[in-house]
mmCIF file of C-alpha atoms in Angstrom:
data_model
loop_
_atom_site.group_PDB
_atom_site.id
_atom_site.type_symbol
_atom_site.label_atom_id
_atom_site.label_comp_id
_atom_site.label_asym_id
_atom_site.label_seq_id
_atom_site.Cartn_x
_atom_site.Cartn_y
_atom_site.Cartn_z
ATOM 1 C CA MET L 434 75.207 99.827 107.606
ATOM 2 C CA LYS L 435 73.568 98.970 104.313
ATOM 3 C CA GLN L 436 75.418 96.815 101.806
ATOM 4 C CA THR L 437 73.384 97.972 98.789
ATOM 5 C CA THR L 438 72.018 101.274 97.556
ATOM 6 C CA ASN L 439 69.462 102.566 95.103
ATOM 7 C CA ASN L 440 71.650 105.558 94.125
ATOM 8 C CA ILE L 441 74.299 105.022 91.469
ATOM 9 C CA LEU L 442 76.648 107.614 89.937
ATOM 10 C CA MET L 443 77.780 106.986 86.351
ATOM 11 C CA ILE L 444 79.982 109.024 83.998
ATOM 12 C CA ARG L 445 79.011 109.117 80.298
ATOM 13 C CA PRO L 446 82.183 108.979 78.176
ATOM 14 C CA VAL L 447 83.083 111.511 75.483
ATOM 15 C CA ALA L 448 86.511 110.208 74.419
ATOM 16 C CA PHE L 449 86.564 106.579 75.538
ATOM 17 C CA ARG L 450 89.398 104.423 74.200
ATOM 18 C CA MET L 451 91.946 101.903 75.345
ATOM 19 C CA ASN L 452 94.054 103.734 77.931
ATOM 20 C CA GLU L 453 97.704 103.117 77.104
ATOM 21 C CA GLN L 454 98.729 104.172 80.645
ATOM 22 C CA THR L 455 96.645 101.477 82.376
ATOM 23 C CA ALA L 456 97.389 98.660 79.904
ATOM 24 C CA VAL L 457 100.774 98.052 81.557
ATOM 25 C CA ASN L 458 99.128 96.075 84.377
ATOM 26 C CA ASN L 459 95.504 95.641 83.298
ATOM 27 C CA TYR L 460 95.857 92.496 81.191
ATOM 28 C CA TYR L 461 92.152 92.472 80.278
ATOM 29 C CA GLN L 462 92.484 95.403 77.872
ATOM 30 C CA LYS L 463 92.632 94.774 74.129
ATOM 31 C CA VAL L 464 93.201 96.875 71.043
ATOM 32 C CA LEU L 465 90.192 96.635 68.737
ATOM 33 C CA ASP L 466 91.679 96.586 65.238
ATOM 34 C CA ASN L 467 90.095 98.464 62.344
ATOM 35 C CA LEU L 468 88.023 100.726 64.600
ATOM 36 C CA THR L 469 88.662 104.466 64.669
ATOM 37 C CA PRO L 470 88.711 106.179 68.083
ATOM 38 C CA SER L 471 85.428 107.925 67.280
ATOM 39 C CA THR L 472 83.780 104.581 66.435
ATOM 40 C CA VAL L 473 85.050 103.055 69.677
ATOM 41 C CA ASN L 474 83.660 105.998 71.644
ATOM 42 C CA ALA L 475 80.320 105.905 69.791
ATOM 43 C CA LYS L 476 79.959 102.176 70.536
ATOM 44 C CA ALA L 477 80.868 102.759 74.187
ATOM 45 C CA GLN L 478 78.247 105.523 74.412
ATOM 46 C CA GLU L 479 75.599 103.228 72.919
ATOM 47 C CA GLU L 480 76.449 100.502 75.434
ATOM 48 C CA PHE L 481 76.485 103.026 78.272
ATOM 49 C CA ASP L 482 73.101 104.517 77.356
ATOM 50 C CA ALA L 483 71.448 101.106 76.986
ATOM 51 C CA PHE L 484 72.892 100.022 80.341
ATOM 52 C CA VAL L 485 71.624 103.172 82.095
ATOM 53 C CA GLU L 486 68.184 102.665 80.542
ATOM 54 C CA LYS L 487 68.027 99.099 81.913
ATOM 55 C CA LEU L 488 69.030 100.267 85.387
ATOM 56 C CA ILE L 489 66.391 103.008 85.346
ATOM 57 C CA SER L 490 63.762 100.515 84.128
ATOM 58 C CA ILE L 491 64.161 98.446 87.337
ATOM 59 C CA GLY L 492 63.919 101.567 89.499
ATOM 60 C CA VAL L 493 67.579 102.409 90.172
ATOM 61 C CA ASN L 494 68.211 106.131 90.682
ATOM 62 C CA VAL L 495 71.049 106.685 88.186
ATOM 63 C CA ILE L 496 72.846 110.030 88.372
ATOM 64 C CA VAL L 497 74.500 110.438 84.958
ATOM 65 C CA ILE L 498 77.249 113.031 84.586
ATOM 66 C CA ASP L 499 78.775 113.814 81.208
ATOM 67 C CA ASP L 500 82.533 113.644 80.921
ATOM 68 C CA THR L 501 84.356 116.619 79.405
ATOM 69 C CA LEU L 502 86.729 116.526 76.417
ATOM 70 C CA ASP L 503 89.337 118.470 78.338
ATOM 71 C CA PRO L 504 91.234 117.065 80.224
ATOM 72 C CA ASP L 505 91.727 113.816 78.306
ATOM 73 C CA THR L 506 90.306 111.023 80.496
ATOM 74 C CA PRO L 507 89.792 107.836 78.467
ATOM 75 C CA ASP L 508 88.782 105.798 81.567
ATOM 76 C CA SER L 509 86.329 108.273 83.098
ATOM 77 C CA ILE L 510 83.570 105.688 82.561
ATOM 78 C CA PHE L 511 84.961 103.860 85.664
ATOM 79 C CA PRO L 512 84.367 106.384 88.503
ATOM 80 C CA ASN L 513 84.373 103.822 91.328
ATOM 81 C CA ASN L 514 88.195 103.878 91.267
ATOM 82 C CA TRP L 515 88.680 107.480 92.327
ATOM 83 C CA ILE L 516 85.816 108.061 94.753
ATOM 84 C CA SER L 517 83.645 106.285 97.310
ATOM 85 C CA PHE L 518 80.627 107.520 99.262
ATOM 86 C CA HIS L 519 79.661 106.468 102.779
ATOM 87 C CA GLU L 520 76.527 106.509 104.933
ATOM 88 C CA SER L 521 78.329 108.742 107.442
ATOM 89 C CA GLY L 522 78.330 111.495 104.812
ATOM 90 C CA GLU L 523 82.044 110.964 104.231
ATOM 91 C CA VAL L 524 83.599 110.922 100.776
ATOM 92 C CA VAL L 525 86.978 109.323 100.006
ATOM 93 C CA LEU L 526 89.280 110.380 97.164
ATOM 94 C CA TYR L 527 91.827 107.769 96.115
ATOM 95 C CA PRO L 528 95.359 107.804 94.670
ATOM 96 C CA MET L 529 95.414 106.513 91.093
ATOM 97 C CA PHE L 530 98.170 104.583 89.329
ATOM 98 C CA ALA L 531 97.799 106.139 85.842
ATOM 99 C CA GLU L 532 98.537 109.861 85.603
ATOM 100 C CA ASN L 533 95.711 110.503 83.161
ATOM 101 C CA ARG L 534 93.248 108.803 85.529
ATOM 102 C CA ARG L 535 94.075 111.355 88.246
ATOM 103 C CA LEU L 536 92.420 113.940 86.019
ATOM 104 C CA GLU L 537 89.067 112.164 86.474
ATOM 105 C CA ARG L 538 88.656 113.616 89.977
ATOM 106 C CA ARG L 539 86.116 116.433 89.700
ATOM 107 C CA GLU L 540 84.907 118.637 92.522
ATOM 108 C CA ASP L 541 81.870 119.720 90.502
ATOM 109 C CA ILE L 542 80.506 116.169 90.885
ATOM 110 C CA LEU L 543 80.368 116.670 94.651
ATOM 111 C CA ASP L 544 78.609 120.014 94.150
ATOM 112 C CA LEU L 545 76.073 118.348 91.896
ATOM 113 C CA LEU L 546 75.352 115.611 94.445
ATOM 114 C CA GLU L 547 74.797 118.265 97.109
ATOM 115 C CA GLU L 548 72.412 120.076 94.765
ATOM 116 C CA LYS L 549 70.484 116.812 94.524
ATOM 117 C CA GLY L 550 70.077 116.778 98.304
ATOM 118 C CA PHE L 551 72.908 114.439 99.319
ATOM 119 C CA GLU L 552 74.809 115.477 102.426
ATOM 120 C CA ILE L 553 78.617 115.510 102.490
ATOM 121 C CA THR L 554 80.087 115.930 105.965
ATOM 122 C CA ASP L 555 83.763 115.253 105.347
ATOM 123 C CA ILE L 556 86.261 114.441 102.598
ATOM 124 C CA TRP L 557 89.120 111.997 103.157
ATOM 125 C CA ASP L 558 91.814 112.689 100.595
ATOM 126 C CA TYR L 559 94.471 110.009 100.116
ATOM 127 C CA THR L 560 95.676 111.385 96.796
ATOM 128 C CA SER L 561 98.985 112.764 98.146
ATOM 129 C CA ALA L 562 100.176 109.125 98.264
ATOM 130 C CA GLU L 563 100.623 109.440 94.473
ATOM 131 C CA GLU L 564 103.767 111.507 95.163
ATOM 132 C CA ASP L 565 105.261 108.401 96.821
ATOM 133 C CA ASN L 566 104.040 106.103 94.034
ATOM 134 C CA LEU L 567 101.537 104.444 96.383
ATOM 135 C CA PHE L 568 98.062 103.714 95.097
ATOM 136 C CA LEU L 569 94.655 102.458 96.186
ATOM 137 C CA GLU L 570 92.014 102.586 93.504
ATOM 138 C CA GLY L 571 88.771 102.873 95.401
ATOM 139 C CA THR L 572 86.197 100.113 95.339
ATOM 140 C CA GLY L 573 88.132 98.572 92.473
ATOM 141 C CA ASN L 574 90.694 97.444 95.056
ATOM 142 C CA LEU L 575 88.586 97.617 98.221
ATOM 143 C CA LEU L 576 85.616 95.278 98.337
ATOM 144 C CA LEU L 577 83.678 96.713 101.243
ATOM 145 C CA ASP L 578 81.452 94.497 103.331
ATOM 146 C CA ARG L 579 79.841 97.539 104.905
ATOM 147 C CA THR L 580 77.443 95.551 107.088
ATOM 148 C CA ASN L 581 80.128 93.311 108.617
ATOM 149 C CA GLU L 582 82.765 96.072 108.610
ATOM 150 C CA LYS L 583 85.340 94.219 106.528
ATOM 151 C CA ALA L 584 87.422 95.384 103.572
ATOM 152 C CA TYR L 585 88.698 92.688 101.190
ATOM 153 C CA CYS L 586 91.694 93.689 99.103
ATOM 154 C CA ALA L 587 93.907 91.846 96.626
ATOM 155 C CA LEU L 588 97.291 93.594 96.680
ATOM 156 C CA SER L 589 98.681 94.696 93.308
ATOM 157 C CA PRO L 590 100.720 97.564 91.842
ATOM 158 C CA ARG L 591 97.495 99.559 92.325
ATOM 159 C CA ALA L 592 96.738 98.526 95.921
ATOM 160 C CA ASP L 593 99.256 99.406 98.624
ATOM 161 C CA GLU L 594 98.959 97.426 101.849
ATOM 162 C CA GLY L 595 99.779 100.409 104.053
ATOM 163 C CA LEU L 596 97.000 102.468 102.495
ATOM 164 C CA VAL L 597 94.513 99.608 102.903
ATOM 165 C CA ILE L 598 95.346 99.440 106.608
ATOM 166 C CA GLU L 599 95.119 103.226 106.959
ATOM 167 C CA PHE L 600 91.696 103.237 105.287
ATOM 168 C CA CYS L 601 90.490 100.412 107.564
ATOM 169 C CA GLU L 602 91.652 102.281 110.667
ATOM 170 C CA GLU L 603 89.825 105.448 109.614
ATOM 171 C CA PHE L 604 86.611 103.586 108.765
ATOM 172 C CA GLU L 605 86.858 100.981 111.562
ATOM 173 C CA MET L 606 86.905 98.004 109.226
ATOM 174 C CA THR L 607 88.817 94.740 109.418
ATOM 175 C CA PRO L 608 91.269 94.361 106.514
ATOM 176 C CA VAL L 609 91.205 91.009 104.704
ATOM 177 C CA ILE L 610 94.362 91.237 102.589
ATOM 178 C CA PHE L 611 95.558 88.674 100.048
ATOM 179 C CA GLU L 612 97.061 88.336 96.572
ATOM 180 C CA ALA L 613 95.105 87.276 93.501
ATOM 181 C CA PHE L 614 96.637 86.165 90.215
ATOM 182 C CA GLN L 615 95.775 85.530 86.597
ATOM 183 C CA THR L 616 97.746 83.644 83.980
ATOM 184 C CA VAL L 617 99.223 85.941 81.315
ATOM 185 C CA ASP L 618 101.316 84.254 78.599
ATOM 186 C CA GLY L 619 101.990 81.331 80.924
ATOM 187 C CA GLU L 620 103.002 83.535 83.882
ATOM 188 C CA ARG L 621 101.059 84.236 87.093
ATOM 189 C CA LYS L 622 100.589 87.996 87.423
ATOM 190 C CA ASN L 623 98.707 90.087 89.968
ATOM 191 C CA ILE L 624 95.100 90.884 89.105
ATOM 192 C CA TYR L 625 94.941 94.671 89.038
ATOM 193 C CA HIS L 626 91.606 95.080 90.885
ATOM 194 C CA THR L 627 89.921 92.880 93.490
ATOM 195 C CA ASN L 628 86.491 93.517 91.975
ATOM 196 C CA VAL L 629 87.467 91.607 88.823
ATOM 197 C CA MET L 630 87.666 88.291 90.686
ATOM 198 C CA MET L 631 85.168 88.852 93.482
ATOM 199 C CA CYS L 632 81.743 90.373 94.157
ATOM 200 C CA LEU L 633 80.166 90.922 97.580
ATOM 201 C CA ALA L 634 76.384 90.974 97.863
ATOM 202 C CA GLU L 635 74.218 91.059 100.988
ATOM 203 C CA THR L 636 73.742 87.312 101.454
ATOM 204 C CA PHE L 637 76.259 85.818 99.029
ATOM 205 C CA ALA L 638 79.661 86.340 97.431
ATOM 206 C CA VAL L 639 80.860 85.432 93.940
ATOM 207 C CA ILE L 640 84.579 84.640 93.974
ATOM 208 C CA CYS L 641 87.268 82.935 91.938
ATOM 209 C CA ALA L 642 89.059 81.168 94.790
ATOM 210 C CA ASP L 643 91.493 79.675 92.239
ATOM 211 C CA CYS L 644 92.960 83.165 91.701
ATOM 212 C CA ILE L 645 94.268 83.122 95.287
ATOM 213 C CA ASP L 646 97.353 80.941 94.826
ATOM 214 C CA ASP L 647 98.379 80.879 98.482
ATOM 215 C CA LYS L 648 96.258 78.170 100.137
ATOM 216 C CA GLN L 649 96.437 79.803 103.556
ATOM 217 C CA GLU L 650 95.263 83.164 102.185
ATOM 218 C CA ARG L 651 92.497 81.455 100.231
ATOM 219 C CA LYS L 652 91.285 79.720 103.373
ATOM 220 C CA ILE L 653 91.318 82.990 105.354
ATOM 221 C CA VAL L 654 89.260 84.818 102.694
ATOM 222 C CA LEU L 655 86.689 82.023 102.417
ATOM 223 C CA ASN L 656 86.435 81.777 106.211
ATOM 224 C CA HIS L 657 85.751 85.521 106.477
ATOM 225 C CA LEU L 658 82.964 85.205 103.922
ATOM 226 C CA LYS L 659 81.453 82.219 105.746
ATOM 227 C CA GLU L 660 81.701 83.956 109.130
ATOM 228 C CA SER L 661 79.772 86.855 107.633
ATOM 229 C CA GLY L 662 76.993 84.472 106.615
ATOM 230 C CA LYS L 663 77.594 84.682 102.866
ATOM 231 C CA GLU L 664 76.809 81.804 100.538
ATOM 232 C CA ILE L 665 79.960 81.344 98.434
ATOM 233 C CA ILE L 666 79.418 80.949 94.699
ATOM 234 C CA THR L 667 82.713 80.082 93.006
ATOM 235 C CA ILE L 668 83.649 80.970 89.436
ATOM 236 C CA THR L 669 86.571 79.866 87.247
ATOM 237 C CA GLU L 670 89.497 81.895 85.935
ATOM 238 C CA GLU L 671 87.989 81.589 82.462
ATOM 239 C CA GLN L 672 84.790 83.165 83.796
ATOM 240 C CA VAL L 673 86.862 85.932 85.414
ATOM 241 C CA ASN L 674 88.265 86.633 81.918
ATOM 242 C CA ASN L 675 84.641 87.127 80.855
ATOM 243 C CA PHE L 676 84.141 89.621 83.728
ATOM 244 C CA ALA L 677 81.926 87.269 85.736
ATOM 245 C CA GLY L 678 83.540 88.582 88.936
ATOM 246 C CA ASN L 679 82.790 92.198 88.068
ATOM 247 C CA MET L 680 79.211 92.451 89.306
ATOM 248 C CA LEU L 681 77.328 94.693 91.730
ATOM 249 C CA GLN L 682 74.162 94.173 93.736
ATOM 250 C CA VAL L 683 71.849 97.197 93.634
ATOM 251 C CA ARG L 684 68.381 98.114 94.891
ATOM 252 C CA GLY L 685 65.600 98.738 92.414
ATOM 253 C CA LYS L 686 62.104 99.986 93.118
ATOM 254 C CA ASP L 687 60.434 98.804 96.336
ATOM 255 C CA ASP L 688 63.929 97.849 97.559
ATOM 256 C CA GLU L 689 64.049 94.823 95.261
ATOM 257 C CA ARG L 690 67.630 93.519 94.876
ATOM 258 C CA PHE L 691 69.310 92.875 91.528
ATOM 259 C CA LEU L 692 72.763 91.547 90.675
ATOM 260 C CA VAL L 693 74.039 93.636 87.767
ATOM 261 C CA MET L 694 76.577 92.284 85.267
ATOM 262 C CA SER L 695 77.494 92.363 81.588
ATOM 263 C CA THR L 696 75.909 90.054 79.043
ATOM 264 C CA GLN L 697 79.331 88.494 78.428
ATOM 265 C CA ALA L 698 79.582 87.683 82.153
ATOM 266 C CA TYR L 699 76.020 86.340 82.213
ATOM 267 C CA ASN L 700 76.633 84.094 79.211
ATOM 268 C CA SER L 701 79.776 82.650 80.811
ATOM 269 C CA LEU L 702 77.925 81.432 83.924
ATOM 270 C CA THR L 703 76.564 77.901 84.197
ATOM 271 C CA ASP L 704 72.889 77.163 84.868
ATOM 272 C CA LYS L 705 73.851 76.012 88.340
ATOM 273 C CA GLN L 706 75.679 79.273 89.104
ATOM 274 C CA LEU L 707 72.770 81.339 87.783
ATOM 275 C CA GLN L 708 70.325 79.370 89.913
ATOM 276 C CA SER L 709 72.517 79.915 92.990
ATOM 277 C CA ILE L 710 72.467 83.683 92.370
ATOM 278 C CA GLU L 711 68.737 83.761 91.597
ATOM 279 C CA LYS L 712 67.957 82.183 94.961
ATOM 280 C CA HIS L 713 69.134 85.497 96.427
ATOM 281 C CA CYS L 714 68.059 88.104 93.878
ATOM 282 C CA LYS L 715 67.167 88.762 90.246
ATOM 283 C CA ILE L 716 69.846 89.297 87.586
ATOM 284 C CA LEU L 717 70.136 92.248 85.220
ATOM 285 C CA HIS L 718 72.655 92.112 82.375
ATOM 286 C CA SER L 719 73.548 94.458 79.549
ATOM 287 C CA SER L 720 75.960 94.182 76.616
ATOM 288 C CA LEU L 721 79.235 96.009 77.349
ATOM 289 C CA ASP L 722 81.516 94.328 74.788
ATOM 290 C CA THR L 723 83.376 97.444 73.574
ATOM 291 C CA ILE L 724 83.787 98.892 77.069
ATOM 292 C CA GLU L 725 85.089 95.571 78.381
ATOM 293 C CA ALA L 726 87.529 95.034 75.513
ATOM 294 C CA CYS L 727 89.061 98.520 75.423
ATOM 295 C CA GLY L 728 88.638 99.476 79.069
ATOM 296 C CA GLY L 729 89.434 96.152 80.698
ATOM 297 C CA GLY L 730 86.571 96.778 83.126
ATOM 298 C CA SER L 731 82.891 95.916 83.202
ATOM 299 C CA ALA L 732 79.538 96.609 84.858
ATOM 300 C CA ARG L 733 80.799 96.937 88.442
ATOM 301 C CA CYS L 734 83.539 99.400 87.501
ATOM 302 C CA MET L 735 81.025 101.695 85.806
ATOM 303 C CA MET L 736 78.882 102.199 88.917
ATOM 304 C CA ALA L 737 79.907 104.322 91.902
ATOM 305 C CA GLU L 738 77.490 103.608 94.735
ATOM 306 C CA VAL L 739 76.187 106.707 96.537
ATOM 307 C CA PHE L 740 75.523 105.854 100.184
ATOM 308 C CA LEU L 741 75.441 109.491 101.325
ATOM 309 C CA PRO L 742 72.517 110.531 103.557
ATOM 310 C CA LYS L 743 69.828 112.722 102.016
ATOM 311 C CA GLY L 744 68.666 115.912 103.649
ATOM 312 C CA GLU L 745 65.021 116.530 104.426
#
């Protein structure tokens, strides 16, 4: 199984703003004062377009789909939370915490991928768990080590342990389950998505081990990464606040690997950390300041990796 892909699905926003329904447990979101909603959306579109251009310039096949004004989906720019694509041709649809995020799921996106030659063999639909108030928000919660068949997951109000185990049984992966925390107003609170504090690449992992308060759990996670042959590059909680955990390794032209992140994340890293990453692959960064502030997510969240097989 490949860990990285050249095919990335991205959703261009039409009504991006701070989502009041997700702010209850995404402590990275901020209200940008003195900006009208249309200005926020225009800035987000500019950042999105520049980011897509950079990805295309290194040879990534970016499939851009425009969001629609109706229904109202302020977070549609983060598609990796509601869908994942697998080399087997399987697609997974995930149960979402915020009601207005459930509206992001669009069947026409699957039709469009099939038109582009991707093969879909089966759809796993976990969305009925929403009726029981159980959630698992895609590769936001599940960090998939596809090659070593492991799924890392930090439990939170958006990641139910039972669903993680069910997913791992279906996809024959080993669950690596733990809790990760951030300090909010002096209190330790669950980080809403695993991919904010951790990034899995082919030969290395970027992780804020300090977010895992339980020493035993921390040791287990780090041991799994070492067993899988990953060099561990640690980041601080302050760097996590700058979205330095929210990165994704992609393939550019001629299968060259790049670690993709925001400019804010890049600027927060030390020379030593950058050198450690650059031993493995090149870095691509793009400014996502508005998207990060209002959306509470960054580069990784914006990219849904398409691992589906392509027909002849």
